[in-house]
Amino acid sequence: MAVFNSTILRLAREQHGLSQSELARRLSVQQAVLSKYENGIAEPSESVLAELSNQLGYPVAFFMQDAEDVPSGLIFHRKRQSLSASLRTKIEAEVKLRVMDVLFLYGKLGHRSDIISREGRTPEETAQCLRKQWKVRRGPIPNMISLLERHGIVVIEFDFETDKLDGFFVPLRKDIICIALNTNPCFSADRRRFSLAHELGHALLHQNDFPDSEKETEADAFAAEFLMPEATIQTELEPPLTFSKLCELKTRWKASIASLVFRAKKLETISENTYRNIWMFLSAKGYRKHEPECGVQEERSALLQSLMRDYAEKNVKYLEELNLTQARFGERYCQIQPVSRQRYGGD
């Protein structure tokens, strides 16, 4: 017998950015009553469930599913303290609800992420081992998202409606890695590549660790070595490191000029004085905030859309199994044309 899932109700409300009082008003119930629903103290009637479905855009069955709990993913991320609590909650709820689709698909298809454990390695050694396991050629990675997806790592993309959060990994089971990535236009293509590598570093290095500044430094070190391996890039960062050369390197490595300068400093190919002079030049030109694009192209995820398309084409009851309406499915999987209409698959 299906049992009402109070956690799912709370996530759906938070996904819409609604407070308890706002949703209670729409449902014509008291806030205290809605609070009891969300805390599992009371269950809504059939009429209230129908109105929840109408207000939140999910079928009634969505609120009655025994879904796997998705842990918080906003433990490790940059600038988290400056993000408002309400927007943080909304982003996290959106990701958790989308991750439920990932768990469903990976469970049905038996898919796993191809990853390695840290086993006492430094962040740089972990990056080197992962490149070796994935048979990544020497030099730049042509497409970071494609590389991750070829190895079963899911990238969930949407606009977080803020410039205070690049992305974050979701700590699922050890054999599944999922990274939420902000597609807000304020972020450049090269920055998103680094964010993906940074969050991958957290996922491999810090699954069960408490966040602190050292963990952020380690994730950055992993990302730098994974995207710009020392053995290959060091000679390319030798002086003279002119602005023209930095632009050429950005085009080749698809890394920001800032990252390249930091990398040169870390690998000691430039002096402290040269490092300061480069930053003074970049600041004077306004490039600290907005760098030239240098031909670096946007990368887009395709794995989840592809898996969901294949599954929907082979399973006529895909909406019922996912507990989604056709409208909600179309919102998440806009590249997929509706396969069929189901009993609660209307708009």
mmCIF file of N, CA and C in Angstrom, residues 171-292:
data_model
loop_
_atom_site.group_PDB
_atom_site.id
_atom_site.type_symbol
_atom_site.label_atom_id
_atom_site.label_comp_id
_atom_site.label_asym_id
_atom_site.label_seq_id
_atom_site.Cartn_x
_atom_site.Cartn_y
_atom_site.Cartn_z
ATOM 1 N N PRO A 171 26.683 13.747 -2.971
ATOM 2 C CA PRO A 171 27.291 12.536 -2.406
ATOM 3 C C PRO A 171 26.324 11.363 -2.368
ATOM 4 N N LEU A 172 26.195 10.680 -3.488
ATOM 5 C CA LEU A 172 25.338 9.493 -3.560
ATOM 6 C C LEU A 172 26.136 8.270 -3.127
ATOM 7 N N ARG A 173 25.702 7.109 -3.575
ATOM 8 C CA ARG A 173 26.474 5.899 -3.278
ATOM 9 C C ARG A 173 27.859 6.024 -3.899
ATOM 10 N N LYS A 174 28.827 5.282 -3.369
ATOM 11 C CA LYS A 174 30.211 5.416 -3.800
ATOM 12 C C LYS A 174 30.407 5.099 -5.286
ATOM 13 N N ASP A 175 29.477 4.377 -5.889
ATOM 14 C CA ASP A 175 29.661 4.001 -7.292
ATOM 15 C C ASP A 175 28.884 4.889 -8.261
ATOM 16 N N ILE A 176 28.292 5.961 -7.763
ATOM 17 C CA ILE A 176 27.580 6.897 -8.640
ATOM 18 C C ILE A 176 27.976 8.324 -8.276
ATOM 19 N N ILE A 177 28.491 9.063 -9.251
ATOM 20 C CA ILE A 177 28.845 10.464 -9.039
ATOM 21 C C ILE A 177 27.932 11.336 -9.883
ATOM 22 N N CYS A 178 27.381 12.348 -9.253
ATOM 23 C CA CYS A 178 26.502 13.295 -9.942
ATOM 24 C C CYS A 178 26.964 14.702 -9.586
ATOM 25 N N ILE A 179 27.109 15.551 -10.595
ATOM 26 C CA ILE A 179 27.549 16.929 -10.385
ATOM 27 C C ILE A 179 26.496 17.880 -10.927
ATOM 28 N N ALA A 180 26.048 18.808 -10.090
ATOM 29 C CA ALA A 180 25.124 19.856 -10.519
ATOM 30 C C ALA A 180 25.949 21.051 -10.973
ATOM 31 N N LEU A 181 25.648 21.568 -12.163
ATOM 32 C CA LEU A 181 26.444 22.644 -12.753
ATOM 33 C C LEU A 181 25.551 23.825 -13.111
ATOM 34 N N ASN A 182 25.944 25.003 -12.693
ATOM 35 C CA ASN A 182 25.191 26.228 -12.952
ATOM 36 C C ASN A 182 25.442 26.720 -14.381
ATOM 37 N N THR A 183 24.384 26.841 -15.162
ATOM 38 C CA THR A 183 24.515 27.317 -16.549
ATOM 39 C C THR A 183 24.266 28.816 -16.670
ATOM 40 N N ASN A 184 24.216 29.525 -15.547
ATOM 41 C CA ASN A 184 23.994 30.968 -15.592
ATOM 42 C C ASN A 184 25.013 31.621 -16.512
ATOM 43 N N PRO A 185 24.566 32.530 -17.395
ATOM 44 C CA PRO A 185 25.474 33.130 -18.381
ATOM 45 C C PRO A 185 26.602 33.968 -17.788
ATOM 46 N N CYS A 186 26.565 34.237 -16.496
ATOM 47 C CA CYS A 186 27.652 35.004 -15.887
ATOM 48 C C CYS A 186 28.945 34.188 -15.826
ATOM 49 N N PHE A 187 28.830 32.850 -15.962
ATOM 50 C CA PHE A 187 30.013 32.001 -15.893
ATOM 51 C C PHE A 187 30.522 31.680 -17.296
ATOM 52 N N SER A 188 31.824 31.767 -17.470
ATOM 53 C CA SER A 188 32.436 31.477 -18.763
ATOM 54 C C SER A 188 32.583 29.972 -18.959
ATOM 55 N N ALA A 189 32.805 29.571 -20.198
ATOM 56 C CA ALA A 189 32.961 28.153 -20.520
ATOM 57 C C ALA A 189 34.183 27.558 -19.822
ATOM 58 N N ASP A 190 35.281 28.308 -19.768
ATOM 59 C CA ASP A 190 36.486 27.775 -19.122
ATOM 60 C C ASP A 190 36.285 27.637 -17.616
ATOM 61 N N ARG A 191 35.528 28.547 -17.023
ATOM 62 C CA ARG A 191 35.267 28.441 -15.587
ATOM 63 C C ARG A 191 34.415 27.217 -15.277
ATOM 64 N N ARG A 192 33.433 26.928 -16.139
ATOM 65 C CA ARG A 192 32.599 25.750 -15.903
ATOM 66 C C ARG A 192 33.423 24.467 -16.000
ATOM 67 N N ARG A 193 34.390 24.427 -16.901
ATOM 68 C CA ARG A 193 35.270 23.260 -16.995
ATOM 69 C C ARG A 193 36.039 23.070 -15.684
ATOM 70 N N PHE A 194 36.562 24.165 -15.151
ATOM 71 C CA PHE A 194 37.309 24.057 -13.898
ATOM 72 C C PHE A 194 36.378 23.654 -12.752
ATOM 73 N N SER A 195 35.160 24.197 -12.744
ATOM 74 C CA SER A 195 34.191 23.839 -11.706
ATOM 75 C C SER A 195 33.893 22.343 -11.725
ATOM 76 N N LEU A 196 33.739 21.778 -12.921
ATOM 77 C CA LEU A 196 33.496 20.338 -13.036
ATOM 78 C C LEU A 196 34.656 19.539 -12.462
ATOM 79 N N ALA A 197 35.883 19.948 -12.803
ATOM 80 C CA ALA A 197 37.055 19.238 -12.295
ATOM 81 C C ALA A 197 37.178 19.417 -10.782
ATOM 82 N N HIS A 198 36.864 20.598 -10.292
ATOM 83 C CA HIS A 198 36.905 20.890 -8.860
ATOM 84 C C HIS A 198 35.923 19.996 -8.097
ATOM 85 N N GLU A 199 34.688 19.911 -8.592
ATOM 86 C CA GLU A 199 33.674 19.089 -7.916
ATOM 87 C C GLU A 199 33.986 17.595 -8.047
ATOM 88 N N LEU A 200 34.569 17.199 -9.165
ATOM 89 C CA LEU A 200 35.016 15.814 -9.305
ATOM 90 C C LEU A 200 36.075 15.515 -8.248
ATOM 91 N N GLY A 201 36.964 16.474 -8.017
ATOM 92 C CA GLY A 201 37.965 16.305 -6.978
ATOM 93 C C GLY A 201 37.339 16.102 -5.612
ATOM 94 N N HIS A 202 36.353 16.902 -5.267
ATOM 95 C CA HIS A 202 35.647 16.714 -3.995
ATOM 96 C C HIS A 202 35.033 15.319 -3.911
ATOM 97 N N ALA A 203 34.401 14.895 -5.001
ATOM 98 C CA ALA A 203 33.717 13.604 -5.004
ATOM 99 C C ALA A 203 34.682 12.452 -4.763
ATOM 100 N N LEU A 204 35.885 12.533 -5.321
ATOM 101 C CA LEU A 204 36.860 11.452 -5.177
ATOM 102 C C LEU A 204 37.652 11.550 -3.878
ATOM 103 N N LEU A 205 37.918 12.761 -3.436
ATOM 104 C CA LEU A 205 38.817 12.963 -2.293
ATOM 105 C C LEU A 205 38.099 13.090 -0.962
ATOM 106 N N HIS A 206 36.859 13.585 -0.975
ATOM 107 C CA HIS A 206 36.233 14.011 0.280
ATOM 108 C C HIS A 206 34.825 13.483 0.482
ATOM 109 N N GLN A 207 34.550 12.274 0.062
ATOM 110 C CA GLN A 207 33.186 11.746 0.172
ATOM 111 C C GLN A 207 32.619 11.876 1.581
ATOM 112 N N ASN A 208 33.409 11.549 2.593
ATOM 113 C CA ASN A 208 32.888 11.524 3.964
ATOM 114 C C ASN A 208 33.602 12.508 4.883
ATOM 115 N N ASP A 209 34.318 13.466 4.318
ATOM 116 C CA ASP A 209 35.081 14.415 5.121
ATOM 117 C C ASP A 209 34.273 15.668 5.422
ATOM 118 N N PHE A 210 34.643 16.329 6.513
ATOM 119 C CA PHE A 210 34.000 17.595 6.862
ATOM 120 C C PHE A 210 34.663 18.720 6.072
ATOM 121 N N PRO A 211 33.884 19.623 5.511
ATOM 122 C CA PRO A 211 34.462 20.666 4.661
ATOM 123 C C PRO A 211 35.281 21.684 5.453
ATOM 124 N N ASP A 212 36.381 22.108 4.862
ATOM 125 C CA ASP A 212 37.171 23.196 5.409
ATOM 126 C C ASP A 212 38.015 23.772 4.278
ATOM 127 N N SER A 213 38.782 24.795 4.578
ATOM 128 C CA SER A 213 39.565 25.459 3.531
ATOM 129 C C SER A 213 40.592 24.520 2.914
ATOM 130 N N GLU A 214 41.105 23.580 3.693
ATOM 131 C CA GLU A 214 42.084 22.632 3.155
ATOM 132 C C GLU A 214 41.466 21.760 2.071
ATOM 133 N N LYS A 215 40.207 21.371 2.269
ATOM 134 C CA LYS A 215 39.531 20.534 1.269
ATOM 135 C C LYS A 215 39.327 21.304 -0.035
ATOM 136 N N GLU A 216 39.030 22.599 0.078
ATOM 137 C CA GLU A 216 38.893 23.427 -1.124
ATOM 138 C C GLU A 216 40.221 23.517 -1.870
ATOM 139 N N THR A 217 41.305 23.680 -1.121
ATOM 140 C CA THR A 217 42.637 23.746 -1.730
ATOM 141 C C THR A 217 42.966 22.434 -2.424
ATOM 142 N N GLU A 218 42.611 21.314 -1.800
ATOM 143 C CA GLU A 218 42.866 20.010 -2.408
ATOM 144 C C GLU A 218 42.062 19.815 -3.686
ATOM 145 N N ALA A 219 40.800 20.239 -3.673
ATOM 146 C CA ALA A 219 39.966 20.112 -4.873
ATOM 147 C C ALA A 219 40.518 20.968 -6.006
ATOM 148 N N ASP A 220 41.030 22.150 -5.679
ATOM 149 C CA ASP A 220 41.654 22.999 -6.691
ATOM 150 C C ASP A 220 42.917 22.342 -7.259
ATOM 151 N N ALA A 221 43.713 21.714 -6.368
ATOM 152 C CA ALA A 221 44.951 21.056 -6.810
ATOM 153 C C ALA A 221 44.633 19.881 -7.730
ATOM 154 N N PHE A 222 43.583 19.132 -7.394
ATOM 155 C CA PHE A 222 43.152 18.027 -8.254
ATOM 156 C C PHE A 222 42.734 18.563 -9.615
ATOM 157 N N ALA A 223 41.906 19.605 -9.614
ATOM 158 C CA ALA A 223 41.391 20.169 -10.868
ATOM 159 C C ALA A 223 42.521 20.681 -11.748
ATOM 160 N N ALA A 224 43.480 21.367 -11.141
ATOM 161 C CA ALA A 224 44.595 21.920 -11.914
ATOM 162 C C ALA A 224 45.415 20.813 -12.563
ATOM 163 N N GLU A 225 45.686 19.753 -11.822
ATOM 164 C CA GLU A 225 46.484 18.652 -12.374
ATOM 165 C C GLU A 225 45.693 17.849 -13.389
ATOM 166 N N PHE A 226 44.402 17.706 -13.177
ATOM 167 C CA PHE A 226 43.579 16.928 -14.101
ATOM 168 C C PHE A 226 43.433 17.654 -15.433
ATOM 169 N N LEU A 227 43.228 18.971 -15.384
ATOM 170 C CA LEU A 227 43.031 19.753 -16.604
ATOM 171 C C LEU A 227 44.343 20.178 -17.250
ATOM 172 N N MET A 228 45.356 20.445 -16.417
ATOM 173 C CA MET A 228 46.637 20.968 -16.910
ATOM 174 C C MET A 228 47.789 20.188 -16.273
ATOM 175 N N PRO A 229 47.964 18.918 -16.638
ATOM 176 C CA PRO A 229 48.965 18.081 -15.978
ATOM 177 C C PRO A 229 50.380 18.662 -16.072
ATOM 178 N N GLU A 230 51.051 18.625 -14.946
ATOM 179 C CA GLU A 230 52.393 19.204 -14.854
ATOM 180 C C GLU A 230 53.337 18.653 -15.915
ATOM 181 N N ALA A 231 53.306 17.352 -16.130
ATOM 182 C CA ALA A 231 54.251 16.717 -17.052
ATOM 183 C C ALA A 231 54.127 17.247 -18.469
ATOM 184 N N THR A 232 52.965 17.772 -18.819
ATOM 185 C CA THR A 232 52.741 18.254 -20.185
ATOM 186 C C THR A 232 52.808 19.762 -20.301
ATOM 187 N N ILE A 233 52.246 20.459 -19.325
ATOM 188 C CA ILE A 233 52.094 21.908 -19.481
ATOM 189 C C ILE A 233 53.292 22.701 -18.983
ATOM 190 N N GLN A 234 54.148 22.105 -18.165
ATOM 191 C CA GLN A 234 55.205 22.885 -17.526
ATOM 192 C C GLN A 234 56.091 23.626 -18.530
ATOM 193 N N THR A 235 56.528 22.929 -19.565
ATOM 194 C CA THR A 235 57.406 23.579 -20.544
ATOM 195 C C THR A 235 56.680 24.675 -21.321
ATOM 196 N N GLU A 236 55.337 24.534 -21.466
ATOM 197 C CA GLU A 236 54.570 25.544 -22.187
ATOM 198 C C GLU A 236 54.392 26.823 -21.378
ATOM 199 N N LEU A 237 54.651 26.738 -20.071
ATOM 200 C CA LEU A 237 54.502 27.897 -19.203
ATOM 201 C C LEU A 237 55.831 28.588 -18.910
ATOM 202 N N GLU A 238 56.843 28.196 -19.653
ATOM 203 C CA GLU A 238 58.154 28.833 -19.482
ATOM 204 C C GLU A 238 58.109 30.269 -20.007
ATOM 205 N N PRO A 239 58.903 31.165 -19.409
ATOM 206 C CA PRO A 239 58.966 32.553 -19.891
ATOM 207 C C PRO A 239 59.530 32.608 -21.311
ATOM 208 N N PRO A 240 59.215 33.673 -22.054
ATOM 209 C CA PRO A 240 58.392 34.811 -21.605
ATOM 210 C C PRO A 240 56.898 34.490 -21.692
ATOM 211 N N LEU A 241 56.183 34.762 -20.614
ATOM 212 C CA LEU A 241 54.755 34.466 -20.564
ATOM 213 C C LEU A 241 53.990 35.763 -20.862
ATOM 214 N N THR A 242 53.953 36.104 -22.137
ATOM 215 C CA THR A 242 53.291 37.328 -22.571
ATOM 216 C C THR A 242 51.778 37.139 -22.599
ATOM 217 N N PHE A 243 51.054 38.243 -22.710
ATOM 218 C CA PHE A 243 49.600 38.153 -22.801
ATOM 219 C C PHE A 243 49.186 37.392 -24.051
ATOM 220 N N SER A 244 49.875 37.628 -25.145
ATOM 221 C CA SER A 244 49.580 36.919 -26.391
ATOM 222 C C SER A 244 49.770 35.420 -26.212
ATOM 223 N N LYS A 245 50.839 35.045 -25.525
ATOM 224 C CA LYS A 245 51.086 33.624 -25.294
ATOM 225 C C LYS A 245 50.021 33.030 -24.377
ATOM 226 N N LEU A 246 49.622 33.771 -23.359
ATOM 227 C CA LEU A 246 48.577 33.297 -22.448
ATOM 228 C C LEU A 246 47.266 33.065 -23.199
ATOM 229 N N CYS A 247 46.947 33.940 -24.136
ATOM 230 C CA CYS A 247 45.735 33.759 -24.942
ATOM 231 C C CYS A 247 45.834 32.497 -25.796
ATOM 232 N N GLU A 248 47.003 32.251 -26.357
ATOM 233 C CA GLU A 248 47.210 31.034 -27.147
ATOM 234 C C GLU A 248 47.069 29.793 -26.273
ATOM 235 N N LEU A 249 47.619 29.865 -25.072
ATOM 236 C CA LEU A 249 47.517 28.732 -24.147
ATOM 237 C C LEU A 249 46.071 28.513 -23.697
ATOM 238 N N LYS A 250 45.330 29.605 -23.524
ATOM 239 C CA LYS A 250 43.923 29.469 -23.147
ATOM 240 C C LYS A 250 43.147 28.754 -24.248
ATOM 241 N N THR A 251 43.397 29.119 -25.485
ATOM 242 C CA THR A 251 42.736 28.459 -26.612
ATOM 243 C C THR A 251 43.077 26.973 -26.646
ATOM 244 N N ARG A 252 44.336 26.650 -26.410
ATOM 245 C CA ARG A 252 44.791 25.251 -26.481
ATOM 246 C C ARG A 252 44.290 24.418 -25.299
ATOM 247 N N TRP A 253 44.426 24.948 -24.078
ATOM 248 C CA TRP A 253 44.098 24.177 -22.879
ATOM 249 C C TRP A 253 42.663 24.373 -22.410
ATOM 250 N N LYS A 254 41.965 25.363 -22.960
ATOM 251 C CA LYS A 254 40.578 25.659 -22.564
ATOM 252 C C LYS A 254 40.487 25.921 -21.065
ATOM 253 N N ALA A 255 41.493 26.618 -20.582
ATOM 254 C CA ALA A 255 41.556 27.024 -19.182
ATOM 255 C C ALA A 255 41.686 28.540 -19.138
ATOM 256 N N SER A 256 41.192 29.147 -18.089
ATOM 257 C CA SER A 256 41.246 30.600 -17.993
ATOM 258 C C SER A 256 42.686 31.096 -17.906
ATOM 259 N N ILE A 257 42.886 32.327 -18.311
ATOM 260 C CA ILE A 257 44.203 32.938 -18.185
ATOM 261 C C ILE A 257 44.616 32.964 -16.718
ATOM 262 N N ALA A 258 43.655 33.234 -15.834
ATOM 263 C CA ALA A 258 43.949 33.241 -14.395
ATOM 264 C C ALA A 258 44.467 31.881 -13.933
ATOM 265 N N SER A 259 43.807 30.799 -14.384
ATOM 266 C CA SER A 259 44.241 29.459 -14.006
ATOM 267 C C SER A 259 45.639 29.165 -14.525
ATOM 268 N N LEU A 260 45.922 29.601 -15.732
ATOM 269 C CA LEU A 260 47.240 29.375 -16.324
ATOM 270 C C LEU A 260 48.325 30.127 -15.547
ATOM 271 N N VAL A 261 48.021 31.351 -15.123
ATOM 272 C CA VAL A 261 48.989 32.129 -14.351
ATOM 273 C C VAL A 261 49.222 31.476 -12.986
ATOM 274 N N PHE A 262 48.149 31.055 -12.331
ATOM 275 C CA PHE A 262 48.288 30.351 -11.056
ATOM 276 C C PHE A 262 49.109 29.072 -11.230
ATOM 277 N N ARG A 263 48.849 28.384 -12.334
ATOM 278 C CA ARG A 263 49.565 27.124 -12.596
ATOM 279 C C ARG A 263 51.064 27.391 -12.791
ATOM 280 N N ALA A 264 51.374 28.437 -13.527
ATOM 281 C CA ALA A 264 52.777 28.799 -13.738
ATOM 282 C C ALA A 264 53.459 29.130 -12.413
ATOM 283 N N LYS A 265 52.753 29.844 -11.539
ATOM 284 C CA LYS A 265 53.304 30.177 -10.221
ATOM 285 C C LYS A 265 53.509 28.907 -9.405
ATOM 286 N N LYS A 266 52.523 28.002 -9.415
ATOM 287 C CA LYS A 266 52.613 26.760 -8.652
ATOM 288 C C LYS A 266 53.766 25.895 -9.136
ATOM 289 N N LEU A 267 53.972 25.831 -10.448
ATOM 290 C CA LEU A 267 55.034 24.999 -11.016
ATOM 291 C C LEU A 267 56.377 25.727 -11.068
ATOM 292 N N GLU A 268 56.385 26.963 -10.566
ATOM 293 C CA GLU A 268 57.614 27.760 -10.442
ATOM 294 C C GLU A 268 58.319 27.992 -11.777
ATOM 295 N N THR A 269 57.513 28.186 -12.815
ATOM 296 C CA THR A 269 58.103 28.537 -14.113
ATOM 297 C C THR A 269 58.256 30.043 -14.249
ATOM 298 N N ILE A 270 57.604 30.787 -13.369
ATOM 299 C CA ILE A 270 57.759 32.242 -13.353
ATOM 300 C C ILE A 270 58.099 32.681 -11.929
ATOM 301 N N SER A 271 58.729 33.821 -11.820
ATOM 302 C CA SER A 271 59.125 34.347 -10.520
ATOM 303 C C SER A 271 57.947 35.044 -9.843
ATOM 304 N N GLU A 272 58.109 35.314 -8.563
ATOM 305 C CA GLU A 272 57.091 36.041 -7.815
ATOM 306 C C GLU A 272 56.874 37.421 -8.414
ATOM 307 N N ASN A 273 57.948 38.058 -8.831
ATOM 308 C CA ASN A 273 57.855 39.393 -9.409
ATOM 309 C C ASN A 273 57.082 39.373 -10.733
ATOM 310 N N THR A 274 57.376 38.373 -11.587
ATOM 311 C CA THR A 274 56.647 38.231 -12.862
ATOM 312 C C THR A 274 55.175 37.946 -12.604
ATOM 313 N N TYR A 275 54.912 37.109 -11.620
ATOM 314 C CA TYR A 275 53.537 36.767 -11.245
ATOM 315 C C TYR A 275 52.754 38.035 -10.873
ATOM 316 N N ARG A 276 53.355 38.887 -10.046
ATOM 317 C CA ARG A 276 52.683 40.130 -9.638
ATOM 318 C C ARG A 276 52.486 41.065 -10.826
ATOM 319 N N ASN A 277 53.476 41.156 -11.683
ATOM 320 C CA ASN A 277 53.370 42.044 -12.844
ATOM 321 C C ASN A 277 52.254 41.604 -13.795
ATOM 322 N N ILE A 278 52.119 40.287 -13.978
ATOM 323 C CA ILE A 278 51.039 39.787 -14.843
ATOM 324 C C ILE A 278 49.679 40.165 -14.266
ATOM 325 N N TRP A 279 49.532 40.016 -12.952
ATOM 326 C CA TRP A 279 48.244 40.339 -12.333
ATOM 327 C C TRP A 279 47.965 41.837 -12.407
ATOM 328 N N MET A 280 48.978 42.635 -12.267
ATOM 329 C CA MET A 280 48.793 44.088 -12.397
ATOM 330 C C MET A 280 48.319 44.443 -13.805
ATOM 331 N N PHE A 281 48.895 43.792 -14.810
ATOM 332 C CA PHE A 281 48.487 44.035 -16.200
ATOM 333 C C PHE A 281 47.038 43.595 -16.410
ATOM 334 N N LEU A 282 46.695 42.389 -15.929
ATOM 335 C CA LEU A 282 45.334 41.873 -16.107
ATOM 336 C C LEU A 282 44.316 42.770 -15.404
ATOM 337 N N SER A 283 44.668 43.265 -14.223
ATOM 338 C CA SER A 283 43.756 44.149 -13.485
ATOM 339 C C SER A 283 43.555 45.460 -14.227
ATOM 340 N N ALA A 284 44.636 46.005 -14.752
ATOM 341 C CA ALA A 284 44.550 47.282 -15.468
ATOM 342 C C ALA A 284 43.671 47.178 -16.711
ATOM 343 N N LYS A 285 43.671 46.032 -17.347
ATOM 344 C CA LYS A 285 42.871 45.805 -18.556
ATOM 345 C C LYS A 285 41.441 45.341 -18.246
ATOM 346 N N GLY A 286 41.150 45.111 -16.972
ATOM 347 C CA GLY A 286 39.822 44.627 -16.596
ATOM 348 C C GLY A 286 39.623 43.149 -16.837
ATOM 349 N N TYR A 287 40.732 42.418 -17.043
ATOM 350 C CA TYR A 287 40.637 40.997 -17.352
ATOM 351 C C TYR A 287 40.508 40.112 -16.117
ATOM 352 N N ARG A 288 40.622 40.709 -14.931
ATOM 353 C CA ARG A 288 40.424 39.899 -13.725
ATOM 354 C C ARG A 288 38.966 39.440 -13.617
ATOM 355 N N LYS A 289 38.062 40.256 -14.150
ATOM 356 C CA LYS A 289 36.633 39.931 -14.093
ATOM 357 C C LYS A 289 36.121 39.322 -15.401
ATOM 358 N N HIS A 290 36.578 39.873 -16.525
ATOM 359 C CA HIS A 290 36.087 39.403 -17.821
ATOM 360 C C HIS A 290 37.265 39.199 -18.768
ATOM 361 N N GLU A 291 37.653 37.961 -18.943
ATOM 362 C CA GLU A 291 38.764 37.636 -19.842
ATOM 363 C C GLU A 291 38.279 37.520 -21.282
ATOM 364 N N PRO A 292 39.173 37.671 -22.245
ATOM 365 C CA PRO A 292 38.835 37.318 -23.629
ATOM 366 C C PRO A 292 38.470 35.832 -23.707
#
